[in-house]
CSV table of C-alpha atoms in Angstrom, one decimal:
chain,number,residue,atom,x,y,z
K,7,MET,CA,3.7,-6.4,14.4
K,8,GLN,CA,3.9,-3.0,12.6
K,9,HIS,CA,4.0,-3.5,8.8
K,10,THR,CA,5.6,-0.8,6.7
K,11,LEU,CA,6.6,-0.4,3.1
K,12,THR,CA,10.0,0.8,2.0
K,13,PHE,CA,11.7,1.8,-1.3
K,14,GLU,CA,14.7,3.7,-2.4
K,15,VAL,CA,15.1,6.5,-4.9
K,16,ASN,CA,18.5,8.1,-5.5
K,17,ASN,CA,20.0,6.3,-2.5
K,18,LYS,CA,17.3,7.7,-0.1
K,19,LYS,CA,15.2,5.2,1.7
K,20,TYR,CA,11.5,6.0,2.1
K,21,VAL,CA,9.3,4.3,4.7
K,22,SER,CA,5.5,4.3,4.8
K,23,LYS,CA,3.2,4.9,7.7
K,24,PRO,CA,2.5,1.6,9.5
K,25,PHE,CA,-0.3,-0.5,7.9
K,26,ASP,CA,-3.4,0.5,9.8
K,27,PHE,CA,-7.2,0.2,9.9
K,28,GLU,CA,-7.7,3.0,7.4
K,29,THR,CA,-5.3,1.4,4.9
K,30,MET,CA,-7.2,-1.8,5.3
K,31,CYS,CA,-10.5,-0.1,4.7
K,32,ILE,CA,-9.2,1.6,1.5
K,33,ILE,CA,-8.1,-1.8,0.2
K,34,ASN,CA,-11.4,-3.5,1.3
K,35,ASP,CA,-13.5,-0.9,-0.4
K,36,ALA,CA,-11.6,-1.3,-3.6
K,37,HIS,CA,-11.7,-5.1,-3.2
K,38,ASN,CA,-15.5,-4.9,-3.1
K,39,ASP,CA,-15.6,-2.6,-6.2
K,40,GLU,CA,-16.6,-4.8,-9.2
K,41,LYS,CA,-14.7,-2.5,-11.6
K,42,LYS,CA,-11.3,-3.1,-9.9
K,43,ARG,CA,-9.6,-6.4,-10.6
K,44,GLY,CA,-6.4,-7.8,-9.1
K,45,PRO,CA,-4.3,-6.6,-6.2
K,46,LEU,CA,-2.4,-4.0,-8.2
K,47,ASN,CA,-5.5,-2.0,-9.0
K,48,ILE,CA,-7.1,-2.7,-5.7
K,49,CYS,CA,-4.1,-1.4,-3.7
K,50,ARG,CA,-3.3,1.6,-5.8
K,51,ASP,CA,-5.1,4.2,-3.6
K,52,ALA,CA,-3.9,2.5,-0.4
K,53,LEU,CA,-0.3,2.8,-1.6
K,54,ASP,CA,-0.7,6.5,-2.0
K,55,TYR,CA,-2.4,6.7,1.4
K,56,ALA,CA,0.4,4.7,3.0
K,57,PHE,CA,3.0,7.4,2.2
K,58,GLU,CA,0.8,10.4,3.0
K,59,GLY,CA,2.6,12.6,5.5
K,60,THR,CA,6.0,11.0,4.9
K,61,ASP,CA,9.1,12.2,3.0
K,62,ALA,CA,7.8,10.4,-0.1
K,63,THR,CA,5.9,13.1,-1.9
K,64,GLN,CA,3.2,12.1,-4.5
K,65,ASP,CA,5.7,13.1,-7.3
K,66,ILE,CA,8.2,10.5,-6.0
K,67,ILE,CA,5.5,7.8,-5.7
K,68,ASP,CA,4.1,8.6,-9.1
K,69,GLY,CA,7.7,8.4,-10.5
K,70,LEU,CA,8.3,4.8,-9.4
K,71,ASP,CA,8.6,2.3,-12.2
K,72,ALA,CA,5.8,-0.3,-12.7
K,73,GLY,CA,7.9,-3.0,-11.1
K,74,GLU,CA,8.5,-1.1,-7.9
K,75,ARG,CA,4.8,0.0,-7.7
K,76,SER,CA,3.8,-3.6,-8.3
K,77,ARG,CA,6.1,-4.9,-5.5
K,78,LEU,CA,4.7,-2.3,-3.0
K,79,CYS,CA,1.1,-3.1,-4.0
K,80,LEU,CA,1.7,-6.8,-3.6
K,81,GLU,CA,3.2,-6.2,-0.1
K,82,LEU,CA,0.1,-4.2,0.8
K,83,TRP,CA,-2.1,-7.0,-0.4
K,84,GLY,CA,-0.2,-9.4,1.7
K,85,PHE,CA,-0.6,-7.2,4.8
K,86,TYR,CA,-4.4,-7.0,4.0
K,87,ALA,CA,-4.7,-10.8,3.6
K,88,GLU,CA,-2.8,-11.4,6.8
K,89,ALA,CA,-5.0,-8.9,8.7
K,90,LEU,CA,-8.2,-10.6,7.3
K,91,SER,CA,-7.0,-14.0,8.4
K,92,SER,CA,-5.6,-12.8,11.8
K,93,LYS,CA,-7.4,-14.0,14.9
K,94,ASN,CA,-6.8,-10.5,16.3
K,95,ALA,CA,-8.6,-8.7,13.5
């Protein structure tokens, strides 16, 4: 199953790249960093990475409100947790 993130700004839908090994590694590295606590901080860089090369420019992502960024980070955290517990990982 290909996991992607989506959000809308000004009635335009933005879709991330599929969750992949690189995204998982970014989250894992942050998860192992003692200075980063909680999924919102842990997934921040992975969220930016997930939308690299898509129509969602960094300005658009940076302009998301805290609630929307939190929702997207928590979705990424869920993808990460699922991948860790997957028998196919």
